[in-house]
């Protein structure tokens, strides 16, 4: 038998205990970054999700779409504005966000999964009051001469409640839910919500076995630049305080911590630029990214 055939057989054998463990369980995947742009990676992602469904796993996909929103805003000659990494979202920008995320990006992902042989259904957080939200409160840091100042981000929201009934119904019928991170407020208005936060909240509500965040970095690195393969929940705050976890990785790790606190067994931060990143992370002993463990 050729060596490559033996190698493939060994991979299948290595994945067997994980196949048994994950069968019938929910995995929530935040789909974003370069994996949403590169055509080959997009197709690989769709195939990975379909494979997971075929072997009995119940995937739920939550997607981002920041670059796509910025491109559309550019065509309208609207300059994107960010404060502490959050998009300032006035009424006009919210219309663009919802149109791009729900009307374009979501439908493209659903179409690709279905074209590759899967059964996907696109949803917004407004559908069936799936993701209920309130306006996000953000404060500028206090200084010696000034108390914390409230920052108005417009229609940027945070999740207050997830209604899982619709998702569970779809899962029972073997559909893959694909969710755009637009929430609904008490007055029926739409809110723009960070996709990581939506994915974490949904994972906690569904008591998912895993939350997986696809990013454009390999995972969390230590002060020597080496990848940290495993971080336990009680290590997260000290690593942030020490500056090991910093910048844009802080909200991602905090999102994972909230999911762990909500009952998720493990969260993973992985590099979506690597082919079949999800399968390599969950079906091999070593994985490729950083796992965060309760």
PDB file of N, CA, C and O in Angstrom, residues 173-220:
ATOM      1  N   UNK A 173     -34.196  18.288  12.354  1.00  0.00           N
ATOM      2  CA  UNK A 173     -34.493  17.975  10.955  1.00  0.00           C
ATOM      3  C   UNK A 173     -33.212  17.885  10.122  1.00  0.00           C
ATOM      4  O   UNK A 173     -33.279  17.839   8.888  1.00  0.00           O
ATOM      5  N   UNK A 174     -32.059  17.856  10.798  1.00  0.00           N
ATOM      6  CA  UNK A 174     -30.757  17.711  10.131  1.00  0.00           C
ATOM      7  C   UNK A 174     -30.392  18.885   9.236  1.00  0.00           C
ATOM      8  O   UNK A 174     -29.695  18.720   8.230  1.00  0.00           O
ATOM      9  N   UNK A 175     -30.839  20.084   9.602  1.00  0.00           N
ATOM     10  CA  UNK A 175     -30.402  21.292   8.913  1.00  0.00           C
ATOM     11  C   UNK A 175     -29.233  21.918   9.668  1.00  0.00           C
ATOM     12  O   UNK A 175     -29.122  21.788  10.894  1.00  0.00           O
ATOM     13  N   UNK A 176     -28.382  22.606   8.932  1.00  0.00           N
ATOM     14  CA  UNK A 176     -27.262  23.346   9.529  1.00  0.00           C
ATOM     15  C   UNK A 176     -27.676  24.814   9.626  1.00  0.00           C
ATOM     16  O   UNK A 176     -27.820  25.494   8.601  1.00  0.00           O
ATOM     17  N   UNK A 177     -27.894  25.355  10.823  1.00  0.00           N
ATOM     18  CA  UNK A 177     -28.230  26.776  10.943  1.00  0.00           C
ATOM     19  C   UNK A 177     -27.000  27.638  10.656  1.00  0.00           C
ATOM     20  O   UNK A 177     -25.916  27.370  11.166  1.00  0.00           O
ATOM     21  N   UNK A 178     -27.197  28.664   9.830  1.00  0.00           N
ATOM     22  CA  UNK A 178     -26.148  29.638   9.523  1.00  0.00           C
ATOM     23  C   UNK A 178     -26.685  31.008   9.927  1.00  0.00           C
ATOM     24  O   UNK A 178     -27.682  31.474   9.358  1.00  0.00           O
ATOM     25  N   UNK A 179     -26.043  31.635  10.914  1.00  0.00           N
ATOM     26  CA  UNK A 179     -26.647  32.783  11.598  1.00  0.00           C
ATOM     27  C   UNK A 179     -25.842  34.055  11.368  1.00  0.00           C
ATOM     28  O   UNK A 179     -24.624  34.097  11.608  1.00  0.00           O
ATOM     29  N   UNK A 180     -26.522  35.106  10.931  1.00  0.00           N
ATOM     30  CA  UNK A 180     -25.928  36.433  10.823  1.00  0.00           C
ATOM     31  C   UNK A 180     -26.055  37.136  12.171  1.00  0.00           C
ATOM     32  O   UNK A 180     -27.121  37.098  12.787  1.00  0.00           O
ATOM     33  N   UNK A 181     -24.991  37.807  12.650  1.00  0.00           N
ATOM     34  CA  UNK A 181     -24.987  38.373  14.007  1.00  0.00           C
ATOM     35  C   UNK A 181     -25.703  39.721  14.111  1.00  0.00           C
ATOM     36  O   UNK A 181     -25.119  40.728  14.477  1.00  0.00           O
ATOM     37  N   UNK A 182     -26.980  39.695  13.784  1.00  0.00           N
ATOM     38  CA  UNK A 182     -27.844  40.868  13.941  1.00  0.00           C
ATOM     39  C   UNK A 182     -28.896  40.505  14.971  1.00  0.00           C
ATOM     40  O   UNK A 182     -29.617  39.522  14.791  1.00  0.00           O
ATOM     41  N   UNK A 183     -28.970  41.267  16.056  1.00  0.00           N
ATOM     42  CA  UNK A 183     -29.924  40.981  17.116  1.00  0.00           C
ATOM     43  C   UNK A 183     -31.130  41.890  17.052  1.00  0.00           C
ATOM     44  O   UNK A 183     -31.190  42.836  16.262  1.00  0.00           O
ATOM     45  N   UNK A 184     -32.113  41.605  17.903  1.00  0.00           N
ATOM     46  CA  UNK A 184     -33.330  42.405  17.935  1.00  0.00           C
ATOM     47  C   UNK A 184     -33.533  42.949  19.344  1.00  0.00           C
ATOM     48  O   UNK A 184     -33.393  42.223  20.339  1.00  0.00           O
ATOM     49  N   UNK A 185     -33.847  44.245  19.432  1.00  0.00           N
ATOM     50  CA  UNK A 185     -34.108  44.881  20.714  1.00  0.00           C
ATOM     51  C   UNK A 185     -35.560  44.757  21.123  1.00  0.00           C
ATOM     52  O   UNK A 185     -36.405  44.261  20.368  1.00  0.00           O
ATOM     53  N   UNK A 186     -35.844  45.221  22.320  1.00  0.00           N
ATOM     54  CA  UNK A 186     -37.205  45.145  22.830  1.00  0.00           C
ATOM     55  C   UNK A 186     -38.199  45.929  22.008  1.00  0.00           C
ATOM     56  O   UNK A 186     -39.399  45.620  21.989  1.00  0.00           O
ATOM     57  N   UNK A 187     -37.720  46.951  21.279  1.00  0.00           N
ATOM     58  CA  UNK A 187     -38.598  47.756  20.432  1.00  0.00           C
ATOM     59  C   UNK A 187     -38.650  47.241  19.003  1.00  0.00           C
ATOM     60  O   UNK A 187     -39.243  47.871  18.126  1.00  0.00           O
ATOM     61  N   UNK A 188     -38.022  46.084  18.752  1.00  0.00           N
ATOM     62  CA  UNK A 188     -38.041  45.507  17.416  1.00  0.00           C
ATOM     63  C   UNK A 188     -36.937  45.994  16.498  1.00  0.00           C
ATOM     64  O   UNK A 188     -36.804  45.522  15.371  1.00  0.00           O
ATOM     65  N   UNK A 189     -36.126  46.951  16.974  1.00  0.00           N
ATOM     66  CA  UNK A 189     -35.042  47.474  16.145  1.00  0.00           C
ATOM     67  C   UNK A 189     -33.869  46.507  16.096  1.00  0.00           C
ATOM     68  O   UNK A 189     -33.636  45.729  17.021  1.00  0.00           O
ATOM     69  N   UNK A 190     -33.115  46.592  14.993  1.00  0.00           N
ATOM     70  CA  UNK A 190     -31.963  45.720  14.811  1.00  0.00           C
ATOM     71  C   UNK A 190     -30.751  46.278  15.547  1.00  0.00           C
ATOM     72  O   UNK A 190     -30.581  47.492  15.686  1.00  0.00           O
ATOM     73  N   UNK A 191     -29.898  45.364  16.020  1.00  0.00           N
ATOM     74  CA  UNK A 191     -28.632  45.734  16.639  1.00  0.00           C
ATOM     75  C   UNK A 191     -27.495  44.984  15.950  1.00  0.00           C
ATOM     76  O   UNK A 191     -27.619  43.784  15.631  1.00  0.00           O
ATOM     77  N   UNK A 192     -26.403  45.676  15.720  1.00  0.00           N
ATOM     78  CA  UNK A 192     -25.176  45.079  15.200  1.00  0.00           C
ATOM     79  C   UNK A 192     -24.405  44.495  16.389  1.00  0.00           C
ATOM     80  O   UNK A 192     -24.064  45.218  17.324  1.00  0.00           O
ATOM     81  N   UNK A 193     -24.140  43.187  16.360  1.00  0.00           N
ATOM     82  CA  UNK A 193     -23.482  42.524  17.485  1.00  0.00           C
ATOM     83  C   UNK A 193     -22.231  41.813  16.985  1.00  0.00           C
ATOM     84  O   UNK A 193     -22.240  41.199  15.912  1.00  0.00           O
ATOM     85  N   UNK A 194     -21.167  41.897  17.740  1.00  0.00           N
ATOM     86  CA  UNK A 194     -19.936  41.186  17.408  1.00  0.00           C
ATOM     87  C   UNK A 194     -20.222  39.693  17.254  1.00  0.00           C
ATOM     88  O   UNK A 194     -20.860  39.072  18.113  1.00  0.00           O
ATOM     89  N   UNK A 195     -19.751  39.108  16.150  1.00  0.00           N
ATOM     90  CA  UNK A 195     -20.070  37.704  15.844  1.00  0.00           C
ATOM     91  C   UNK A 195     -19.505  36.747  16.890  1.00  0.00           C
ATOM     92  O   UNK A 195     -20.113  35.700  17.175  1.00  0.00           O
ATOM     93  N   UNK A 196     -18.340  37.071  17.471  1.00  0.00           N
ATOM     94  CA  UNK A 196     -17.789  36.218  18.524  1.00  0.00           C
ATOM     95  C   UNK A 196     -18.748  36.139  19.702  1.00  0.00           C
ATOM     96  O   UNK A 196     -18.969  35.063  20.275  1.00  0.00           O
ATOM     97  N   UNK A 197     -19.317  37.298  20.080  1.00  0.00           N
ATOM     98  CA  UNK A 197     -20.232  37.337  21.225  1.00  0.00           C
ATOM     99  C   UNK A 197     -21.499  36.525  20.940  1.00  0.00           C
ATOM    100  O   UNK A 197     -21.996  35.820  21.820  1.00  0.00           O
ATOM    101  N   UNK A 198     -22.003  36.637  19.722  1.00  0.00           N
ATOM    102  CA  UNK A 198     -23.202  35.874  19.360  1.00  0.00           C
ATOM    103  C   UNK A 198     -22.907  34.381  19.396  1.00  0.00           C
ATOM    104  O   UNK A 198     -23.679  33.585  19.944  1.00  0.00           O
ATOM    105  N   UNK A 199     -21.773  33.986  18.832  1.00  0.00           N
ATOM    106  CA  UNK A 199     -21.404  32.567  18.820  1.00  0.00           C
ATOM    107  C   UNK A 199     -21.257  32.032  20.241  1.00  0.00           C
ATOM    108  O   UNK A 199     -21.722  30.927  20.551  1.00  0.00           O
ATOM    109  N   UNK A 200     -20.609  32.804  21.111  1.00  0.00           N
ATOM    110  CA  UNK A 200     -20.421  32.372  22.488  1.00  0.00           C
ATOM    111  C   UNK A 200     -21.740  32.223  23.228  1.00  0.00           C
ATOM    112  O   UNK A 200     -21.943  31.253  23.974  1.00  0.00           O
ATOM    113  N   UNK A 201     -22.648  33.184  23.009  1.00  0.00           N
ATOM    114  CA  UNK A 201     -23.945  33.133  23.688  1.00  0.00           C
ATOM    115  C   UNK A 201     -24.775  31.946  23.196  1.00  0.00           C
ATOM    116  O   UNK A 201     -25.444  31.265  23.987  1.00  0.00           O
ATOM    117  N   UNK A 202     -24.742  31.684  21.893  1.00  0.00           N
ATOM    118  CA  UNK A 202     -25.488  30.552  21.345  1.00  0.00           C
ATOM    119  C   UNK A 202     -24.897  29.240  21.844  1.00  0.00           C
ATOM    120  O   UNK A 202     -25.627  28.303  22.215  1.00  0.00           O
ATOM    121  N   UNK A 203     -23.576  29.146  21.877  1.00  0.00           N
ATOM    122  CA  UNK A 203     -22.931  27.927  22.377  1.00  0.00           C
ATOM    123  C   UNK A 203     -23.326  27.649  23.821  1.00  0.00           C
ATOM    124  O   UNK A 203     -23.603  26.498  24.192  1.00  0.00           O
ATOM    125  N   UNK A 204     -23.370  28.693  24.636  1.00  0.00           N
ATOM    126  CA  UNK A 204     -23.739  28.514  26.037  1.00  0.00           C
ATOM    127  C   UNK A 204     -25.202  28.089  26.164  1.00  0.00           C
ATOM    128  O   UNK A 204     -25.531  27.195  26.958  1.00  0.00           O
ATOM    129  N   UNK A 205     -26.077  28.706  25.393  1.00  0.00           N
ATOM    130  CA  UNK A 205     -27.507  28.385  25.485  1.00  0.00           C
ATOM    131  C   UNK A 205     -27.780  26.954  25.029  1.00  0.00           C
ATOM    132  O   UNK A 205     -28.621  26.254  25.610  1.00  0.00           O
ATOM    133  N   UNK A 206     -27.080  26.507  23.985  1.00  0.00           N
ATOM    134  CA  UNK A 206     -27.284  25.145  23.478  1.00  0.00           C
ATOM    135  C   UNK A 206     -26.486  24.113  24.260  1.00  0.00           C
ATOM    136  O   UNK A 206     -26.576  22.916  23.961  1.00  0.00           O
ATOM    137  N   UNK A 207     -25.689  24.585  25.245  1.00  0.00           N
ATOM    138  CA  UNK A 207     -24.792  23.695  25.995  1.00  0.00           C
ATOM    139  C   UNK A 207     -23.927  22.885  25.019  1.00  0.00           C
ATOM    140  O   UNK A 207     -23.799  21.662  25.121  1.00  0.00           O
ATOM    141  N   UNK A 208     -23.359  23.608  24.066  1.00  0.00           N
ATOM    142  CA  UNK A 208     -22.548  22.977  23.026  1.00  0.00           C
ATOM    143  C   UNK A 208     -21.326  22.294  23.634  1.00  0.00           C
ATOM    144  O   UNK A 208     -20.790  22.744  24.656  1.00  0.00           O
ATOM    145  N   UNK A 209     -20.890  21.236  22.990  1.00  0.00           N
ATOM    146  CA  UNK A 209     -19.672  20.575  23.436  1.00  0.00           C
ATOM    147  C   UNK A 209     -18.470  21.468  23.198  1.00  0.00           C
ATOM    148  O   UNK A 209     -17.554  21.533  24.023  1.00  0.00           O
ATOM    149  N   UNK A 210     -18.493  22.195  22.060  1.00  0.00           N
ATOM    150  CA  UNK A 210     -17.366  23.043  21.714  1.00  0.00           C
ATOM    151  C   UNK A 210     -17.827  24.344  21.072  1.00  0.00           C
ATOM    152  O   UNK A 210     -18.837  24.387  20.364  1.00  0.00           O
ATOM    153  N   UNK A 211     -17.027  25.396  21.301  1.00  0.00           N
ATOM    154  CA  UNK A 211     -17.117  26.658  20.566  1.00  0.00           C
ATOM    155  C   UNK A 211     -15.805  26.806  19.817  1.00  0.00           C
ATOM    156  O   UNK A 211     -14.729  26.691  20.410  1.00  0.00           O
ATOM    157  N   UNK A 212     -15.876  27.038  18.511  1.00  0.00           N
ATOM    158  CA  UNK A 212     -14.678  27.149  17.691  1.00  0.00           C
ATOM    159  C   UNK A 212     -14.675  28.513  17.012  1.00  0.00           C
ATOM    160  O   UNK A 212     -15.621  28.845  16.282  1.00  0.00           O
ATOM    161  N   UNK A 213     -13.625  29.297  17.248  1.00  0.00           N
ATOM    162  CA  UNK A 213     -13.477  30.606  16.621  1.00  0.00           C
ATOM    163  C   UNK A 213     -12.415  30.525  15.532  1.00  0.00           C
ATOM    164  O   UNK A 213     -11.244  30.261  15.816  1.00  0.00           O
ATOM    165  N   UNK A 214     -12.814  30.737  14.281  1.00  0.00           N
ATOM    166  CA  UNK A 214     -11.863  30.797  13.179  1.00  0.00           C
ATOM    167  C   UNK A 214     -11.320  32.219  13.083  1.00  0.00           C
ATOM    168  O   UNK A 214     -12.087  33.179  12.972  1.00  0.00           O
ATOM    169  N   UNK A 215     -10.014  32.359  13.112  1.00  0.00           N
ATOM    170  CA  UNK A 215      -9.376  33.672  13.089  1.00  0.00           C
ATOM    171  C   UNK A 215      -8.283  33.685  12.027  1.00  0.00           C
ATOM    172  O   UNK A 215      -8.117  32.730  11.273  1.00  0.00           O
ATOM    173  N   UNK A 216      -7.525  34.780  11.996  1.00  0.00           N
ATOM    174  CA  UNK A 216      -6.388  34.887  11.081  1.00  0.00           C
ATOM    175  C   UNK A 216      -5.063  34.785  11.823  1.00  0.00           C
ATOM    176  O   UNK A 216      -4.029  35.264  11.351  1.00  0.00           O
ATOM    177  N   UNK A 217      -5.086  34.171  12.996  1.00  0.00           N
ATOM    178  CA  UNK A 217      -3.857  33.903  13.751  1.00  0.00           C
ATOM    179  C   UNK A 217      -3.886  32.452  14.206  1.00  0.00           C
ATOM    180  O   UNK A 217      -4.947  31.820  14.247  1.00  0.00           O
ATOM    181  N   UNK A 218      -2.710  31.922  14.565  1.00  0.00           N
ATOM    182  CA  UNK A 218      -2.613  30.504  14.919  1.00  0.00           C
ATOM    183  C   UNK A 218      -3.298  30.179  16.239  1.00  0.00           C
ATOM    184  O   UNK A 218      -3.687  29.033  16.480  1.00  0.00           O
ATOM    185  N   UNK A 219      -3.452  31.176  17.112  1.00  0.00           N
ATOM    186  CA  UNK A 219      -4.020  30.961  18.439  1.00  0.00           C
ATOM    187  C   UNK A 219      -3.384  31.939  19.403  1.00  0.00           C
ATOM    188  O   UNK A 219      -2.906  33.008  18.999  1.00  0.00           O
ATOM    189  N   UNK A 220      -3.353  31.596  20.678  1.00  0.00           N
ATOM    190  CA  UNK A 220      -2.734  32.450  21.700  1.00  0.00           C
ATOM    191  C   UNK A 220      -1.264  32.068  21.831  1.00  0.00           C
ATOM    192  O   UNK A 220      -0.933  30.879  21.952  1.00  0.00           O
TER     193      UNK A 220
END
